[in-house]
């Protein structure tokens, strides 16, 4: 993590992005690409070497990282990009950049709209069945949390509501 004192630096100052050994701070890489105008070069390089780009745990992309992935989505490219994630499992932000996308994970409808605006085709139905959770757990999640989930399994698990545990 970058030291707090770097927040006072200009975004054109290398010390904002790099430590004294010239290693880039992981949570500022996307901002560095933007600041240096390197998005086109990154797109060209990815397209040159890859046909597909797969991103797992996409729900954890935040800040400038989220914007970078959105900027990489380009229907005219030869690079096909797929991102998978579960909005309800968001627990970690890849970067925290002040107010940049600060409310991104507050509302599923707005989140889907942002993905659509970035050029993603949002598929909310392909992965709604769980191999991990039993039917009773899925029922509990649907009824208590309003999250649409089903189970591939047919065994039942006893679900004890939290309020009954002493």
Short mmCIF file of C-alpha atoms in Angstrom, two decimals:
data_model
loop_
_atom_site.label_atom_id
_atom_site.label_comp_id
_atom_site.label_asym_id
_atom_site.label_seq_id
_atom_site.Cartn_x
_atom_site.Cartn_y
_atom_site.Cartn_z
CA UNK A 1 0.00 0.00 0.00
CA UNK A 2 1.23 3.48 -0.75
CA UNK A 3 2.12 5.65 2.21
CA UNK A 4 -0.48 8.24 3.21
CA UNK A 5 1.88 11.10 2.32
CA UNK A 6 1.64 10.20 -1.39
CA UNK A 7 -1.98 11.38 -1.45
CA UNK A 8 -0.70 14.96 -1.37
CA UNK A 9 1.39 14.43 -4.52
CA UNK A 10 0.34 15.52 -7.98
CA UNK A 11 -1.00 12.73 -10.18
CA UNK A 12 1.75 13.62 -12.63
CA UNK A 13 4.44 12.88 -10.01
CA UNK A 14 5.93 9.38 -10.38
CA UNK A 15 6.18 9.08 -6.58
CA UNK A 16 2.37 8.90 -6.49
CA UNK A 17 2.48 5.63 -8.49
CA UNK A 18 5.88 4.10 -7.67
CA UNK A 19 7.82 3.29 -4.52
CA UNK A 20 11.55 4.11 -4.19
CA UNK A 21 12.47 0.84 -5.96
CA UNK A 22 10.22 1.82 -8.94
CA UNK A 23 7.62 -0.83 -8.12
CA UNK A 24 4.13 0.33 -8.98
CA UNK A 25 1.57 0.42 -6.17
CA UNK A 26 -0.96 -2.26 -7.10
CA UNK A 27 -3.98 -0.12 -6.28
CA UNK A 28 -2.78 2.71 -8.55
CA UNK A 29 -1.90 0.76 -11.70
CA UNK A 30 -5.22 1.47 -13.44
CA UNK A 31 -4.95 5.18 -12.64
CA UNK A 32 -1.36 5.17 -13.97
CA UNK A 33 -2.53 3.66 -17.28
CA UNK A 34 -5.16 6.38 -17.53
CA UNK A 35 -2.81 9.21 -16.49
CA UNK A 36 -0.15 8.16 -19.03
CA UNK A 37 -2.66 7.73 -21.85
CA UNK A 38 -1.62 4.10 -22.25
CA UNK A 39 -5.09 2.55 -22.69
CA UNK A 40 -4.67 2.19 -26.47
CA UNK A 41 -1.28 0.51 -26.07
CA UNK A 42 -2.71 -1.85 -23.47
CA UNK A 43 -5.64 -2.74 -25.74
CA UNK A 44 -3.29 -3.35 -28.70
CA UNK A 45 -1.02 -5.57 -26.63
CA UNK A 46 -3.87 -7.63 -25.18
CA UNK A 47 -5.44 -8.05 -28.61
CA UNK A 48 -2.10 -9.06 -30.13
CA UNK A 49 -1.49 -11.92 -27.69
CA UNK A 50 -4.93 -13.05 -26.55
CA UNK A 51 -8.23 -14.03 -28.09
CA UNK A 52 -10.07 -14.18 -24.76
CA UNK A 53 -9.76 -12.37 -21.46
CA UNK A 54 -11.47 -13.97 -18.47
CA UNK A 55 -11.96 -12.13 -15.19
CA UNK A 56 -13.12 -14.01 -12.11
CA UNK A 57 -14.47 -12.41 -8.91
CA UNK A 58 -15.40 -9.31 -10.88
CA UNK A 59 -17.66 -8.12 -8.07
CA UNK A 60 -14.51 -7.05 -6.21
CA UNK A 61 -13.30 -4.66 -8.93
CA UNK A 62 -13.71 -1.08 -7.75
CA UNK A 63 -12.33 2.41 -8.17
CA UNK A 64 -10.16 3.01 -11.22
CA UNK A 65 -9.78 -0.77 -11.73
CA UNK A 66 -13.50 -1.01 -12.55
CA UNK A 67 -13.19 1.91 -14.96
CA UNK A 68 -10.15 0.35 -16.67
CA UNK A 69 -11.96 -2.92 -17.36
CA UNK A 70 -14.92 -0.97 -18.68
CA UNK A 71 -12.61 1.02 -20.94
CA UNK A 72 -11.11 -2.21 -22.27
CA UNK A 73 -14.49 -3.55 -23.41
CA UNK A 74 -14.64 -2.71 -27.09
CA UNK A 75 -16.97 -4.63 -29.41
CA UNK A 76 -14.69 -3.94 -32.40
CA UNK A 77 -11.68 -5.63 -30.81
CA UNK A 78 -10.56 -9.15 -31.56
CA UNK A 79 -10.32 -9.71 -27.80
CA UNK A 80 -13.43 -11.29 -26.28
CA UNK A 81 -13.81 -10.36 -22.64
CA UNK A 82 -15.83 -12.29 -20.07
CA UNK A 83 -16.20 -11.29 -16.44
CA UNK A 84 -17.98 -13.37 -13.81
CA UNK A 85 -18.85 -12.49 -10.27
CA UNK A 86 -21.59 -12.46 -7.67
CA UNK A 87 -22.68 -8.96 -6.70
CA UNK A 88 -23.83 -10.29 -3.32
CA UNK A 89 -20.38 -11.67 -2.53
CA UNK A 90 -18.62 -8.31 -2.81
CA UNK A 91 -16.23 -8.19 0.14
CA UNK A 92 -12.99 -6.69 -1.18
CA UNK A 93 -12.19 -3.64 -3.29
CA UNK A 94 -9.27 -4.00 -5.68
CA UNK A 95 -8.57 -0.33 -5.13
CA UNK A 96 -9.94 2.49 -3.06
CA UNK A 97 -9.65 5.76 -4.89
CA UNK A 98 -11.48 8.36 -2.83
CA UNK A 99 -14.88 9.00 -4.38
CA UNK A 100 -14.19 7.09 -7.61
CA UNK A 101 -17.02 4.55 -7.85
CA UNK A 102 -17.57 4.84 -4.09
CA UNK A 103 -21.26 3.80 -4.32
CA UNK A 104 -20.72 1.21 -7.04
CA UNK A 105 -21.79 -1.77 -4.93
CA UNK A 106 -24.72 -0.08 -3.17
CA UNK A 107 -27.44 -0.97 -5.68
CA UNK A 108 -27.64 -3.98 -8.01
CA UNK A 109 -29.81 -2.22 -10.61
CA UNK A 110 -27.39 0.70 -10.89
CA UNK A 111 -24.44 -1.73 -10.97
CA UNK A 112 -25.96 -3.62 -13.90
CA UNK A 113 -26.65 -0.32 -15.66
CA UNK A 114 -22.98 0.70 -15.27
CA UNK A 115 -21.87 -2.65 -16.71
CA UNK A 116 -24.27 -2.26 -19.63
CA UNK A 117 -23.06 1.30 -20.27
CA UNK A 118 -19.47 -0.01 -20.33
CA UNK A 119 -20.41 -2.45 -23.09
CA UNK A 120 -20.96 -5.66 -21.14
CA UNK A 121 -23.91 -7.93 -21.91
CA UNK A 122 -25.16 -8.65 -18.40
CA UNK A 123 -26.38 -12.23 -17.87
CA UNK A 124 -28.19 -12.62 -14.56
CA UNK A 125 -29.61 -16.07 -15.14
CA UNK A 126 -26.85 -18.50 -16.15
CA UNK A 127 -25.42 -19.01 -12.68
CA UNK A 128 -28.43 -18.80 -10.40
CA UNK A 129 -28.21 -22.45 -9.31
CA UNK A 130 -25.74 -23.45 -6.62
CA UNK A 131 -23.89 -26.72 -6.15
CA UNK A 132 -22.65 -25.50 -2.77
CA UNK A 133 -25.96 -24.67 -1.07
CA UNK A 134 -28.78 -27.06 -0.27
CA UNK A 135 -32.37 -26.27 -1.31
CA UNK A 136 -33.26 -25.23 2.25
CA UNK A 137 -30.35 -22.79 2.43
CA UNK A 138 -31.32 -21.34 -0.96
CA UNK A 139 -34.94 -20.95 0.24
CA UNK A 140 -33.70 -19.15 3.35
CA UNK A 141 -31.57 -16.77 1.24
CA UNK A 142 -34.47 -16.07 -1.14
CA UNK A 143 -37.00 -15.48 1.65
CA UNK A 144 -34.77 -13.51 4.03
CA UNK A 145 -32.46 -11.65 1.67
CA UNK A 146 -34.48 -11.46 -1.55
CA UNK A 147 -31.63 -12.97 -3.57
CA UNK A 148 -32.80 -15.26 -6.36
CA UNK A 149 -30.89 -18.52 -5.93
CA UNK A 150 -31.78 -22.17 -6.47
CA UNK A 151 -29.92 -25.39 -5.74
CA UNK A 152 -28.73 -28.19 -8.01
CA UNK A 153 -28.85 -30.46 -4.96
CA UNK A 154 -31.82 -32.36 -3.58
CA UNK A 155 -30.66 -32.93 0.01
CA UNK A 156 -32.04 -30.74 2.78
CA UNK A 157 -30.09 -28.98 5.50
CA UNK A 158 -31.65 -27.69 8.69
CA UNK A 159 -31.48 -23.91 8.74
CA UNK A 160 -31.63 -22.39 12.21
CA UNK A 161 -32.56 -18.69 12.12
CA UNK A 162 -29.89 -16.54 13.78
CA UNK A 163 -32.37 -14.95 16.18
CA UNK A 164 -33.06 -18.37 17.80
CA UNK A 165 -29.38 -18.96 18.67
CA UNK A 166 -28.51 -17.83 22.20
#
